[in-house]
mmCIF file of C-alpha atoms in Angstrom:
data_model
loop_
_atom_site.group_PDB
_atom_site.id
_atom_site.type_symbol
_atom_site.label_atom_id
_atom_site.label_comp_id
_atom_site.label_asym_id
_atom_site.label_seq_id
_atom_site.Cartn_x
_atom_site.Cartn_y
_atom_site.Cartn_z
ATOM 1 C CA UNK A 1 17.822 -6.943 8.331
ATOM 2 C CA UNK A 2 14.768 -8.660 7.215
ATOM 3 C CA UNK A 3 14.658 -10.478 3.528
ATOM 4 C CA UNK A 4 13.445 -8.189 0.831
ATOM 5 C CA UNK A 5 10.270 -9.791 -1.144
ATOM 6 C CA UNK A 6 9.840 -7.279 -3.923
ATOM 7 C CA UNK A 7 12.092 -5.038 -5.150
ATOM 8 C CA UNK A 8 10.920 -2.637 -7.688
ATOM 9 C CA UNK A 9 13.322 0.300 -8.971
ATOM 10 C CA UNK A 10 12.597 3.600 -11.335
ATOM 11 C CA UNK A 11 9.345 2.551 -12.501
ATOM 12 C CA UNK A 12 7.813 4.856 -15.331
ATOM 13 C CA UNK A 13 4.379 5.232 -16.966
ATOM 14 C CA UNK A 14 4.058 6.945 -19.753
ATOM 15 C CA UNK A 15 0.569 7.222 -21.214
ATOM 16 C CA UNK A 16 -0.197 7.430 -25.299
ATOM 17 C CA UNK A 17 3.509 7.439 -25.890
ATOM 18 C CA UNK A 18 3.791 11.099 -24.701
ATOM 19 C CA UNK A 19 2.401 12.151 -21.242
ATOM 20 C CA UNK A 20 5.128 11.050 -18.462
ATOM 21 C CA UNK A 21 2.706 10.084 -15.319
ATOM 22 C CA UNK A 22 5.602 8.339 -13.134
ATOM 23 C CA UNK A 23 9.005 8.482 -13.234
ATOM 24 C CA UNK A 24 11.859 7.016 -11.414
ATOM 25 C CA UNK A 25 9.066 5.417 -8.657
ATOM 26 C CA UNK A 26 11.289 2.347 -6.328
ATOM 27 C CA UNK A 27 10.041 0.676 -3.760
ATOM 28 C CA UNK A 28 10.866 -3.158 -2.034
ATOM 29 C CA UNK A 29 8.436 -4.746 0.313
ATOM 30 C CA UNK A 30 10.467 -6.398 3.055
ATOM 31 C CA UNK A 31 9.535 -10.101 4.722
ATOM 32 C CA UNK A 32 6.972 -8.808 7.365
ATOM 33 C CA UNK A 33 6.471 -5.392 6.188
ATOM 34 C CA UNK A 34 3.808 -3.258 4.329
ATOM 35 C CA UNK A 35 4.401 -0.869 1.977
ATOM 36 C CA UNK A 36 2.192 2.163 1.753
ATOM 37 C CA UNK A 37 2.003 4.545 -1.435
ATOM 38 C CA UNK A 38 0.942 7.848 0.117
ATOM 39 C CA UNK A 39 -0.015 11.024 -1.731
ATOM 40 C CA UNK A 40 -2.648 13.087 -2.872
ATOM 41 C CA UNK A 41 -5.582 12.764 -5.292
ATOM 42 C CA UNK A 42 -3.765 11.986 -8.495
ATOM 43 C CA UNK A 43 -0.302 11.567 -6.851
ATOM 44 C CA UNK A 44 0.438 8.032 -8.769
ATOM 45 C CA UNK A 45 -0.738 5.853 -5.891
ATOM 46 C CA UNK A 46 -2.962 3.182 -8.160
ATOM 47 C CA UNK A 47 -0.830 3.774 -11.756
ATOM 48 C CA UNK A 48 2.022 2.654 -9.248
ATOM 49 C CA UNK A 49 0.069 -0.524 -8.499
ATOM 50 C CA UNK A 50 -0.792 -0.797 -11.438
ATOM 51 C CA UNK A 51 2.643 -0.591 -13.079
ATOM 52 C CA UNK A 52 4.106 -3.193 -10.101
ATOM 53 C CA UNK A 53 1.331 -5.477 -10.838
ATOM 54 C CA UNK A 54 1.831 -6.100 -14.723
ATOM 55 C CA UNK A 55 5.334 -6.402 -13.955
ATOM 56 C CA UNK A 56 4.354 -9.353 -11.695
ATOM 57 C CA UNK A 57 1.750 -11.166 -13.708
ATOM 58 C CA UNK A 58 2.538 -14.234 -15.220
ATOM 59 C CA UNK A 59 5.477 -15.111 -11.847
ATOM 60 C CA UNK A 60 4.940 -17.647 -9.546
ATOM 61 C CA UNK A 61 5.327 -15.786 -6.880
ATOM 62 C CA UNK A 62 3.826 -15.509 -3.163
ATOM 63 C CA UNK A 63 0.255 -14.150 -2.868
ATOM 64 C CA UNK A 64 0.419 -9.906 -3.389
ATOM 65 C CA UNK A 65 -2.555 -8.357 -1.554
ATOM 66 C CA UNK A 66 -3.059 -4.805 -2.833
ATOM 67 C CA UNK A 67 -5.289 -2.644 -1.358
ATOM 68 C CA UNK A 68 -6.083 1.009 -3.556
ATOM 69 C CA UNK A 69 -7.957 3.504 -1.280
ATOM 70 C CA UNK A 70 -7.214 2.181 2.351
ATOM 71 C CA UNK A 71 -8.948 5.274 3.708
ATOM 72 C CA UNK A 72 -11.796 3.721 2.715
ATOM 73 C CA UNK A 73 -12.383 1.466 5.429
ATOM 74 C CA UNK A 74 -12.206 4.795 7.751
ATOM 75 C CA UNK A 75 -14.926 6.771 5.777
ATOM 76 C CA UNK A 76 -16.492 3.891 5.693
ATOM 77 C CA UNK A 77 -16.632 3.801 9.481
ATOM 78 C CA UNK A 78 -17.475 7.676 9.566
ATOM 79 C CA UNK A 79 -20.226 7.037 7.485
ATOM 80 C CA UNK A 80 -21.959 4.553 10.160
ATOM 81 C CA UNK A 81 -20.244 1.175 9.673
ATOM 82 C CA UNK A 82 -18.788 -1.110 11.982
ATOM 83 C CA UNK A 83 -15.769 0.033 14.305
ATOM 84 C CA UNK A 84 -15.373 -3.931 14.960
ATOM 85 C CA UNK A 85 -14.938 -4.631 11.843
ATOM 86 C CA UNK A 86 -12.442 -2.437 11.280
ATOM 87 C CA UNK A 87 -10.495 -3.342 13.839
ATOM 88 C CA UNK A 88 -10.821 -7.106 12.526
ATOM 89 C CA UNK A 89 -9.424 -5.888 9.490
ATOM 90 C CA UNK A 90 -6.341 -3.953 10.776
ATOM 91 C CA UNK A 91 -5.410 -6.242 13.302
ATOM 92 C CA UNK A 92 -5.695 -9.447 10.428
ATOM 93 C CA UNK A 93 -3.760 -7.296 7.899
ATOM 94 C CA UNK A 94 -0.802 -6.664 10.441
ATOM 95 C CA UNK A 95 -0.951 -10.091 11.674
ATOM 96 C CA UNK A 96 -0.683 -11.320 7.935
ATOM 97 C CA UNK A 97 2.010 -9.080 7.129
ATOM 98 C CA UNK A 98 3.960 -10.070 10.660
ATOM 99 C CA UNK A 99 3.384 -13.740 10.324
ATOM 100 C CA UNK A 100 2.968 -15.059 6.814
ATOM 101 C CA UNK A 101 6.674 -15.102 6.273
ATOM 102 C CA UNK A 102 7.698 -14.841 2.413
ATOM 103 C CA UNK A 103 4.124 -16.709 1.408
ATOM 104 C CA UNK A 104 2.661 -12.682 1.591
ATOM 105 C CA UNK A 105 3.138 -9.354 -0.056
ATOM 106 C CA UNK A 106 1.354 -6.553 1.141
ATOM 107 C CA UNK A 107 0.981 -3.194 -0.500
ATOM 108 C CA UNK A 108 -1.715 -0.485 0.398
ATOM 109 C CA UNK A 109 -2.328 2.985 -1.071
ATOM 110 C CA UNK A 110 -3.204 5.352 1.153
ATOM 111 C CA UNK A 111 -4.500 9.507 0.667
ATOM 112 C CA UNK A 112 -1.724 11.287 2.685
ATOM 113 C CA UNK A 113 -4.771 13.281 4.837
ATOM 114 C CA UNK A 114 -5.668 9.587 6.184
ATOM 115 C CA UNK A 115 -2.240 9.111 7.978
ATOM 116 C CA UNK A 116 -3.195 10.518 11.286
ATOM 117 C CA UNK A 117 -6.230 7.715 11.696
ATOM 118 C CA UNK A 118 -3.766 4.826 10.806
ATOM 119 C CA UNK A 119 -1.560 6.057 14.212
ATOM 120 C CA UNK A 120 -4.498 4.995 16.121
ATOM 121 C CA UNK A 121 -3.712 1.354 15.541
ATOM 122 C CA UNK A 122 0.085 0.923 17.490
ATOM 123 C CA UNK A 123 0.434 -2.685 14.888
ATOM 124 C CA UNK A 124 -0.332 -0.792 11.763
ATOM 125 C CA UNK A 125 1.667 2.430 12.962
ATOM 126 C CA UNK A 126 5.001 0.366 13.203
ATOM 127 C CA UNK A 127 4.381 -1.080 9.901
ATOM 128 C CA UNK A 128 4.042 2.331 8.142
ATOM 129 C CA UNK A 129 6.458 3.785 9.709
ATOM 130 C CA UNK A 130 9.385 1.200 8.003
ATOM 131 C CA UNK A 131 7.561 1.150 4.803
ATOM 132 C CA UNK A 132 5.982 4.123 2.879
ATOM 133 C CA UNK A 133 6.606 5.834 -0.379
ATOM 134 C CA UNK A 134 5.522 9.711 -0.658
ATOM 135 C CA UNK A 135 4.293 10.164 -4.387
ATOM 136 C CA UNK A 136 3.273 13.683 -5.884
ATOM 137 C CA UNK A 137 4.464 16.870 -4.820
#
C-alpha cells in the first residue's frame, strides 16, 4: 500500500452561517496517485478545493497542483486546439503524479459527462480509477 500524502476527512462548507453546501466530504491523495472530484454542475467539485486548500495554506508542505474544470482541455480540443498538446499535458500530469514521489499532490475536478474521454488515455485511466470522489447526487 502506497503512503498517503493528504488525508482530508468530513469536510463541511457552510455559507453565511446557514446554507450547508458540503457535508461530511473525505478524501486522501496517495504517493503516486490523483484524486479526481467528479460530479455535476454545482456538485461541490471547486468549494471542495476550495475548502482542502485553506486548510493547507500556511503548511510547508509538497507542491499541490489543482486543476478545477479538467474537461476543459477536451473542449478545448473540440473547439480546434491542439490534440498534441493535449497529449503533452496528460502524459506530463501522469508522469508527475507516477514519479514525483511525496514532492507532488495532485487533485483535478472533473464534470462526471467528461469521464468517458479520460479512458482514452490508458496512464490517466489507471490513475482515476484508484482515486475519485463522486460529489452531488
Amino acid at each position: 500500500m502506497s503512503n498517503i500524502l493528504l488525508n482530508v476527512n468530513g469536510i463541511e462548507v457552510i455559507y453565511n452561517h446557514v446554507i450547508l453546501v458540503l457535508k461530511g466530504v473525505s478524501l486522501q491523495v496517495p504517493e503516486g496517485g490523483v484524486v479526481a472530484l467528479l460530479g455535476g454542475n454545482g456538485a461541490g467539485k471547486t468549494t471542495t478545493l476550495r475548502a482542502v486548500s485553506n486548510l493547507l495554506a500556511g503548511q510547508a508542505n509538497p507542491l499541490l497542483l489543482v486543476i478545477d474544470q479538467f474537461e476543459e482541455i477536451f473542449t478545448y480540443v473540440a473547439h480546434g486546439g491542439d490534440q498534441a498538446a493535449l497529449e503533452r499535458f496528460i502524459s506530463n500530469l501522469t508522469d508527475a503524479a507516477a514519479n514525483g514521489g511525496e514532492s507532488i499532490r495532485i487533485v483535478i475536478t472533473l464534470r462526471a459527462d467528461f469521464v468517458d474521454r479520460c479512458l482514452a488515455f490508458p496512464a490517466l485511466s489507471r490513475l482515476l480509477e484508484e482515486g475519485q470522489i463522486l460529489l452531488g447526487k
